[in-house]
XYZ file of C-alpha atoms in Angstrom:
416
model
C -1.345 -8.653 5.077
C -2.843 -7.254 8.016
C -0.293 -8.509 10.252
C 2.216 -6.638 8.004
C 1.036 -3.332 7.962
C 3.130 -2.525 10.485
C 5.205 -5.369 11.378
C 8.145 -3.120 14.164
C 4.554 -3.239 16.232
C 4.294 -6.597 16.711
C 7.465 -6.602 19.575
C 8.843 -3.383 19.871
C 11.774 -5.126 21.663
C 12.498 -7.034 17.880
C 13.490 -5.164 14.320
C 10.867 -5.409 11.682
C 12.962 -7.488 9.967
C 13.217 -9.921 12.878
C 9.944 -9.885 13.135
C 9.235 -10.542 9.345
C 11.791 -13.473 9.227
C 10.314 -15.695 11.815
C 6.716 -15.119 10.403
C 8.021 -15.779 6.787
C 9.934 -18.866 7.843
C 7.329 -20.881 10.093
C 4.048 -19.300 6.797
C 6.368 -21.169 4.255
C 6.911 -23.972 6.588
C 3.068 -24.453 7.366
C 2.792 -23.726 3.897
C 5.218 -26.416 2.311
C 3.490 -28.765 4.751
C -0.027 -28.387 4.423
C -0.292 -27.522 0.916
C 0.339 -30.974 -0.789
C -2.030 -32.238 2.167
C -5.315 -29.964 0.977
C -4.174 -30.969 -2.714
C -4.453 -34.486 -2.067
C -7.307 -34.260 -0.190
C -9.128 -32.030 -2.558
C -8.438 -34.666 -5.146
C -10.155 -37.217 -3.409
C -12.949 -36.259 -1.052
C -15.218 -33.724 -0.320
C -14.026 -30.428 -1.208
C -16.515 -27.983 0.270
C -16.324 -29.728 3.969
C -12.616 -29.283 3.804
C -12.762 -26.017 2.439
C -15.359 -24.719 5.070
C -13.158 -26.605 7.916
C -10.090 -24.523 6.688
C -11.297 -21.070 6.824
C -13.043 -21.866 10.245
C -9.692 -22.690 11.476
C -7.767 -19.562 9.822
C -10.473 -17.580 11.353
C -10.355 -18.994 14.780
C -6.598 -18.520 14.972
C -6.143 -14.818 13.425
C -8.968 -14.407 16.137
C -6.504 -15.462 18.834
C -3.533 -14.082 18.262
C -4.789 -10.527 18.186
C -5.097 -11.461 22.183
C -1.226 -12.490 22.676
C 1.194 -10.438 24.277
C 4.462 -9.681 23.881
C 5.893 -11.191 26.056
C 4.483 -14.727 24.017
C 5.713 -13.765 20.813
C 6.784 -17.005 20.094
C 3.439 -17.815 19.989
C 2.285 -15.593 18.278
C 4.822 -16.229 15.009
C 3.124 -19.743 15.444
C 0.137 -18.852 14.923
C 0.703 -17.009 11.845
C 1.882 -20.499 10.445
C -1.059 -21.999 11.024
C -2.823 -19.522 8.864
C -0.838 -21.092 5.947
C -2.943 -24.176 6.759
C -5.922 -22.537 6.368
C -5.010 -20.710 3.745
C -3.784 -23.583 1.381
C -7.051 -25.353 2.054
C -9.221 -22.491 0.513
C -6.293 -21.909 -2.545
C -5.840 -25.231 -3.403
C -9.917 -26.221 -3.608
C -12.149 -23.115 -4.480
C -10.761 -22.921 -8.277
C -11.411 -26.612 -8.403
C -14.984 -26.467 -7.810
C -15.482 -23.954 -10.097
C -13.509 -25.666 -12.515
C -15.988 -28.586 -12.203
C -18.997 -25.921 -12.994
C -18.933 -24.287 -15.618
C -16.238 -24.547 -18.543
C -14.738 -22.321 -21.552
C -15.626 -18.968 -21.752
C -17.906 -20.022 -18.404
C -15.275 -20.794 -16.789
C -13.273 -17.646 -17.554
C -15.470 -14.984 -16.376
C -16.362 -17.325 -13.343
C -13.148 -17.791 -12.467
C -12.752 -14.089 -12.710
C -15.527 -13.223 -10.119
C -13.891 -15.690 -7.564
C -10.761 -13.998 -8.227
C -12.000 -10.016 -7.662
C -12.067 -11.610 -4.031
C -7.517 -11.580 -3.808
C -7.455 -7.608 -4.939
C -10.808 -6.249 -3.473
C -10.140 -8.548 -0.283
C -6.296 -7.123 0.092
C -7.467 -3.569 -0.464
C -10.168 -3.501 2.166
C -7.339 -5.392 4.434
C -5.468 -2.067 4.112
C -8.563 0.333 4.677
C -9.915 -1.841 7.459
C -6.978 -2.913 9.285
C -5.103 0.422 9.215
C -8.456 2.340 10.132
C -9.110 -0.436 12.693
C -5.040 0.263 14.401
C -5.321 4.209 14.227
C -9.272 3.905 16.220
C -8.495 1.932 18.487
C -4.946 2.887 19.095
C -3.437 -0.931 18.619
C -2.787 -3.007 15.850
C -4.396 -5.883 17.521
C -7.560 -4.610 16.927
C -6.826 -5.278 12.565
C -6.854 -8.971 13.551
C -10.260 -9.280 14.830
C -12.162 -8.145 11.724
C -11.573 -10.313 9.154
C -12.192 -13.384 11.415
C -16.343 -12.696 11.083
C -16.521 -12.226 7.670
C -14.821 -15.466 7.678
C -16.574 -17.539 9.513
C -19.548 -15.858 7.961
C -17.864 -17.134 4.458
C -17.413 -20.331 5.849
C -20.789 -21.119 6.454
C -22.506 -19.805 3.084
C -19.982 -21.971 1.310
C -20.674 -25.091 3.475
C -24.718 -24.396 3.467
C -25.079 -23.419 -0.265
C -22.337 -24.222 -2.477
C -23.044 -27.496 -4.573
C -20.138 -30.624 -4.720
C -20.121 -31.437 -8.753
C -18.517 -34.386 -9.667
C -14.918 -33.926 -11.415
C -15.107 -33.990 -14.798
C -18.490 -33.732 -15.085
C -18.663 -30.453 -16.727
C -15.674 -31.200 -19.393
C -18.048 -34.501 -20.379
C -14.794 -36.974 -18.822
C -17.040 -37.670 -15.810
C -17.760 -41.270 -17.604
C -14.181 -41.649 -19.011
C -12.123 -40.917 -15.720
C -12.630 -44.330 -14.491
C -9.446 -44.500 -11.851
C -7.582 -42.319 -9.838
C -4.048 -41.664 -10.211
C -1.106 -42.067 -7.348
C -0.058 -38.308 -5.668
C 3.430 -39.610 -6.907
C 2.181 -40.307 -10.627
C 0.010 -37.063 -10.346
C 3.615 -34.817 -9.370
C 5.659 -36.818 -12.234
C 2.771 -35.503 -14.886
C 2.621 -31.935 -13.271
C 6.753 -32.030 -13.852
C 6.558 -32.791 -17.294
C 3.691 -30.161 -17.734
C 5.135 -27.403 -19.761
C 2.660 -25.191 -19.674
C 1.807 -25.855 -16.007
C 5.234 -25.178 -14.633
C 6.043 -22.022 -16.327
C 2.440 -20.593 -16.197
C 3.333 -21.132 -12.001
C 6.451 -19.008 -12.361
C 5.041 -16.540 -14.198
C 2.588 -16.489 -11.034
C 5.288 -16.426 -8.643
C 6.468 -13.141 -10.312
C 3.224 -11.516 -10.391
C 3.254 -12.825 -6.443
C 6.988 -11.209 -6.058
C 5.948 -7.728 -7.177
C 2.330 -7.695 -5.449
C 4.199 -8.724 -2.255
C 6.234 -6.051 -2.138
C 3.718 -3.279 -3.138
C 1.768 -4.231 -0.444
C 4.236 -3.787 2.248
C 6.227 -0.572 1.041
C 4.661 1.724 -1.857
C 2.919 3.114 1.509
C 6.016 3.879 3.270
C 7.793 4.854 -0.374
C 5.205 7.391 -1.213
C 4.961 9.181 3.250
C 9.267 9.653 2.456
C 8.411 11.028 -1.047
C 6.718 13.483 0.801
C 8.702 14.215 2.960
C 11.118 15.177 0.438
C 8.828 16.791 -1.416
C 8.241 18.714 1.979
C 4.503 18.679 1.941
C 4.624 16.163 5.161
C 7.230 15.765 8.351
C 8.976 12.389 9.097
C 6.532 10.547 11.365
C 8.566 9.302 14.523
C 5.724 8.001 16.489
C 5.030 4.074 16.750
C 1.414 4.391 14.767
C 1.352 7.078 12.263
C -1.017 8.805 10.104
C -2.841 5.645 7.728
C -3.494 8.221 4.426
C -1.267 6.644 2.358
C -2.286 3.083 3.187
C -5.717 3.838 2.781
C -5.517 5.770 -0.925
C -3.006 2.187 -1.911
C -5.525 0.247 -0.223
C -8.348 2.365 -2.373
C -6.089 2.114 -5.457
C -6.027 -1.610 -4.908
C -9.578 -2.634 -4.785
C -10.597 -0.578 -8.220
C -7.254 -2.091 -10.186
C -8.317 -5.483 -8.981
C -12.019 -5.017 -10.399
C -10.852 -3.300 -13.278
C -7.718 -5.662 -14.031
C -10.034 -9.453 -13.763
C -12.649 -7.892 -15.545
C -10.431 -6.628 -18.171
C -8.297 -9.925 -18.612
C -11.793 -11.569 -18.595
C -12.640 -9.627 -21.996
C -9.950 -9.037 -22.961
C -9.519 -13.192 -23.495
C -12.737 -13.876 -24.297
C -12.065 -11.316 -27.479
C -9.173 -12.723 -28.312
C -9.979 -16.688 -28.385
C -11.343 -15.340 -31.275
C -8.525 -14.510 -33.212
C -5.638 -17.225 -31.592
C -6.349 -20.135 -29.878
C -3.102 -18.815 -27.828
C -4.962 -16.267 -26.118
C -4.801 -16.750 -22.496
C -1.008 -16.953 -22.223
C -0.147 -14.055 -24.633
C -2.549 -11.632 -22.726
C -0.733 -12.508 -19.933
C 2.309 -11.928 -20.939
C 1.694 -8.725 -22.273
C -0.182 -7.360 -19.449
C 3.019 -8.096 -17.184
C 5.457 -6.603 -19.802
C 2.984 -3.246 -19.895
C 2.973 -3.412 -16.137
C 6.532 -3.336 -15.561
C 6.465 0.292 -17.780
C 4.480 1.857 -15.242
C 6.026 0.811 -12.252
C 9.699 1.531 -13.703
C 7.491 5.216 -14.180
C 6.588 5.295 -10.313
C 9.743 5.827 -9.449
C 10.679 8.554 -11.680
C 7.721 10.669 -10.733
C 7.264 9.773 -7.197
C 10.000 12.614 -5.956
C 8.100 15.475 -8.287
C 4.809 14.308 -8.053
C 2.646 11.707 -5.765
C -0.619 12.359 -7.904
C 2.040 10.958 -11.338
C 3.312 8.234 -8.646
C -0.445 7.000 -7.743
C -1.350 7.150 -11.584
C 1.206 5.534 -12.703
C 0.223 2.899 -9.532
C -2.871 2.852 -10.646
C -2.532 1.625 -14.396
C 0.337 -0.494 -13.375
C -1.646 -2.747 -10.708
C -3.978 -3.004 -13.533
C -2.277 -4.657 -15.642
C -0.403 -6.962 -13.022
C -4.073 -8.131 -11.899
C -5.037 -8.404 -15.653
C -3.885 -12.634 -15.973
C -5.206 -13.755 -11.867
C -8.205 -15.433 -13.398
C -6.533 -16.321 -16.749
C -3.688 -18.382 -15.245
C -6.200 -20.540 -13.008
C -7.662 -21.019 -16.555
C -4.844 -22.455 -17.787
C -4.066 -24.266 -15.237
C -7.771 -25.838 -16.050
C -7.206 -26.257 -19.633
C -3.906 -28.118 -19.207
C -4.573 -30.502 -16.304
C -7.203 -33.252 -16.140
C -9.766 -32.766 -13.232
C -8.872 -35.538 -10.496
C -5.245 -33.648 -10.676
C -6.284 -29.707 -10.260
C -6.283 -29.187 -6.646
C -2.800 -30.793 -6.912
C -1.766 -29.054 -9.633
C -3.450 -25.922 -7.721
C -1.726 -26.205 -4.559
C 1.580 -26.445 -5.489
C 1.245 -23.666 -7.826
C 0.276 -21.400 -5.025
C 3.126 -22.676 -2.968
C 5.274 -21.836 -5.434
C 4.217 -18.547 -6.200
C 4.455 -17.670 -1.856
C 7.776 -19.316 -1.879
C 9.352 -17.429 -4.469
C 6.592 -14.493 -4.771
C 5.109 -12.625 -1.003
C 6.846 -14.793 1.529
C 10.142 -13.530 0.970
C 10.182 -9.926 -0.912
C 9.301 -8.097 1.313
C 12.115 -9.126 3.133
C 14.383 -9.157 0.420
C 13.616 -5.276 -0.749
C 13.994 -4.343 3.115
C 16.864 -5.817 3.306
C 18.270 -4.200 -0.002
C 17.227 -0.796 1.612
C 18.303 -1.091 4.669
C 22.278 -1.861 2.996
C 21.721 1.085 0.562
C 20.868 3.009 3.705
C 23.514 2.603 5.881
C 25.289 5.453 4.017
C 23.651 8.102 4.811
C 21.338 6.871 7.629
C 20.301 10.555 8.497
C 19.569 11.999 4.969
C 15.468 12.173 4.076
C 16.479 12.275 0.743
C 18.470 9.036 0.876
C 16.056 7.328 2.727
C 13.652 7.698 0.404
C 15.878 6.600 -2.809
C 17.451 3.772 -1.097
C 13.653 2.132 -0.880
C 13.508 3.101 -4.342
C 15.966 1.803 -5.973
C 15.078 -1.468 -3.640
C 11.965 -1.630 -5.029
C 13.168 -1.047 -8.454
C 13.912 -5.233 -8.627
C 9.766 -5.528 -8.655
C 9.695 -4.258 -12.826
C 12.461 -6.802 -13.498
C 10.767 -9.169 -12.080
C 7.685 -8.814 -13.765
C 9.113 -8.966 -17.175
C 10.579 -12.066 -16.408
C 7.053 -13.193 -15.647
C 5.691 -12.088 -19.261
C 8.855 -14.187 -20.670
C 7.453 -17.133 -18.894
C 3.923 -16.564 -19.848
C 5.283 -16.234 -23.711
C 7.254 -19.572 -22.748
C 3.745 -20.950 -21.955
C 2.264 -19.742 -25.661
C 4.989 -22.101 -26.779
C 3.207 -24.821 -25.346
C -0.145 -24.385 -24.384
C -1.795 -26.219 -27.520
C -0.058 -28.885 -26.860
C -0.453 -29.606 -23.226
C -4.560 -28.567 -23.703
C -4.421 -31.422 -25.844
C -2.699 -33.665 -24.180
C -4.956 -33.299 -21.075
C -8.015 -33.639 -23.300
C -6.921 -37.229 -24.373
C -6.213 -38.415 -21.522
């Protein structure tokens, strides 16, 4: 994310677009690559030593490509695939290991602290890389912040964290007597209702999030500019207020949203045994109300445009620790960080990796019609960005799809 603040930066000699194509291309290669790998692996030896090794490598590399220039830019769209190797090591294990900790309602609110960490984590990326690029006067200095904490991370986890044995914690630890092939393990995660469309409900939450990230900053500096409370900025960094109120904005909705879903559930396992998909679901249709309202309001009113931001993100970030619950209930332990990693490919394949892209792209055509206008310029992005709400309702219909089955598949996995 920090690499995409500004992304025209990273060559001024290459469109942002150019720029953002090679980096999404060789992220989902890495990605499609090493993802399967870590879920194999996870499945099979020690997770924490893997997962320690991969964030010391993600945090070595974002480390040393804040050091290449331009003229190696080559080099430096490699090594922002090799961050999807260290970044489908940490996404594939962590929710494992927790899995193998604590269970039911446990589990959930777990699950929902490790979780806080994608929101809170991409908020302070804004605040801290942005503030980082205006201080020092370069973006390269947004890529060598993160890489302490990181390494910092890496060695708590590798120090501290306990490696349960699967199943232990779901009493299978003496039934789970063999392992499964990977090739047996992909067959059962096919055939997983609940598993495959709880992962494209996740790629749609992954879609919209994506595209937030990279240009509800730039959507609300034009809306001001029509508004006429702010000029056009034409210089190569510009003022970071926007970015740093989303970033803001982003952090609380991601507390508020996990701890909400967390509840939220937890009340509602009460009354249906359905719960975790149908709060889902209706988080993500609720979202896609207030985002559809962002873009009426933005061109009268920013404060409307960040409220309406604000309760939307909410609910978006309401089912990030639900969905690795179901992914828990459904699938049997020495399968998860299998099941895991390819639903995180998924969701970067057809979520972050390309919509950013995508609603650029859609922009820029809408655009070309008025290149000059302010005004035009600033509902071109809009009605770009207005594919994010569909999006997201097609999400909740997947997470209702998953209602459908749910009690089956839980059951399923518990007999096995």
């Amino acid at each position: 994310k920090l690499t995409k603040y500004n992304p025209g930066s990273v060559l001024p000699s290459f469109s942002p677009s150019v720029s953002l194509r090679a980096t999404i291309f060789v992220f989902i290669c890495s990605f499609m690559v090493a993802a399967p790998i870590f879920g194999y692996l996870g499945d099979r030896f020690n997770r924490k030593v893997i997962l320690s090794c991969g964030i010391f490598f993600w945090s070595i590399v974002t480390l040393s490509s804040s050091f290449i220039s331009k003229e190696y830019y080559w080099l430096f769209v490699l090594s922002r695939g090799l961050v999807g190797i260290g970044e489908s090591s940490y996404s594939s294990i962590s929710p494992t290991i927790i899995g193998d900790l604590f269970t039911s309602n446990s589990r959930t609110m777990m699950l929902s602290v490790f979780y806080l960490a994608i929101p809170l984590g991409s908020g302070l990326g804004y605040i801290l890389g942005s503030s980082a690029k205006v201080a020092a006067g370069d973006w390269h200095w947004a890529l060598r912040v993160s890489p302490v904490l990181g390494i910092t991370a890496g060695t708590l986890i590798l120090v501290f964290v306990p490696e349960p044995k699967r199943g232990s914690v779901d009493q299978m630890g003496g039934r789970i007597k063999t392992r499964t092939s990977w090739l047996c393990d992909m067959k059962a995660l096919a055939k997983n209702r609940s598993y495959v469309f709880s992962s494209l409900a996740s790629a749609a939450v992954s879609f919209a999030t994506g595209a937030f990230g990279m240009w509800i900053p730039l959507y609300l500096a034009r809306a001001q500019v029509v508004q006429k409370t702010a000029e056009a900025c034409t210089k190569e960094i510009c003022s970071s207020t926007d970015s740093l109120i989303f970033g803001a904005i982003t952090c609380v909705t991601g507390l508020l949203g996990v701890v909400i879903g967390a509840a939220t559930t937890r009340f509602c396992r009460q009354k249906t045994e359905r719960a975790d998909p149908l709060v889902c679901a209706v988080s993500m249709l609720g979202s896609a109300i207030f985002i559809c309202l962002i873009f009426v309001v933005a061109k009268k009113s920013i404060v409307g445009a960040y409220v309406c931001i604000f309760i939307g993100e909410t609910l978006l970030f309401l089912n990030w620790a639900i969905t690795a619950d179901i992914l828990m209930f459904v699938v049997i332990p020495t399968r998860r960080a299998t099941a895991v990693a390819f639903q995180s490919f998924t969701s970067h394949l057809l979520g972050d990796a390309g919509s950013p892209y995508l609603i650029g792209l859609i922009s820029d055509a809408l655009q070309q019609s008025y290149a000059t206008s302010a005004l035009w310029r600033f509902l071109s992005l809009g009605y770009a960005l207005m594919l994010c709400p569909f999006i997201i309702v097609l999400g909740g219909m997947f997470f209702l799809a998953t209602a459908l089955f749910f009690l089956d598949d839980r059951e399923k996995a518990e007999k096995q």
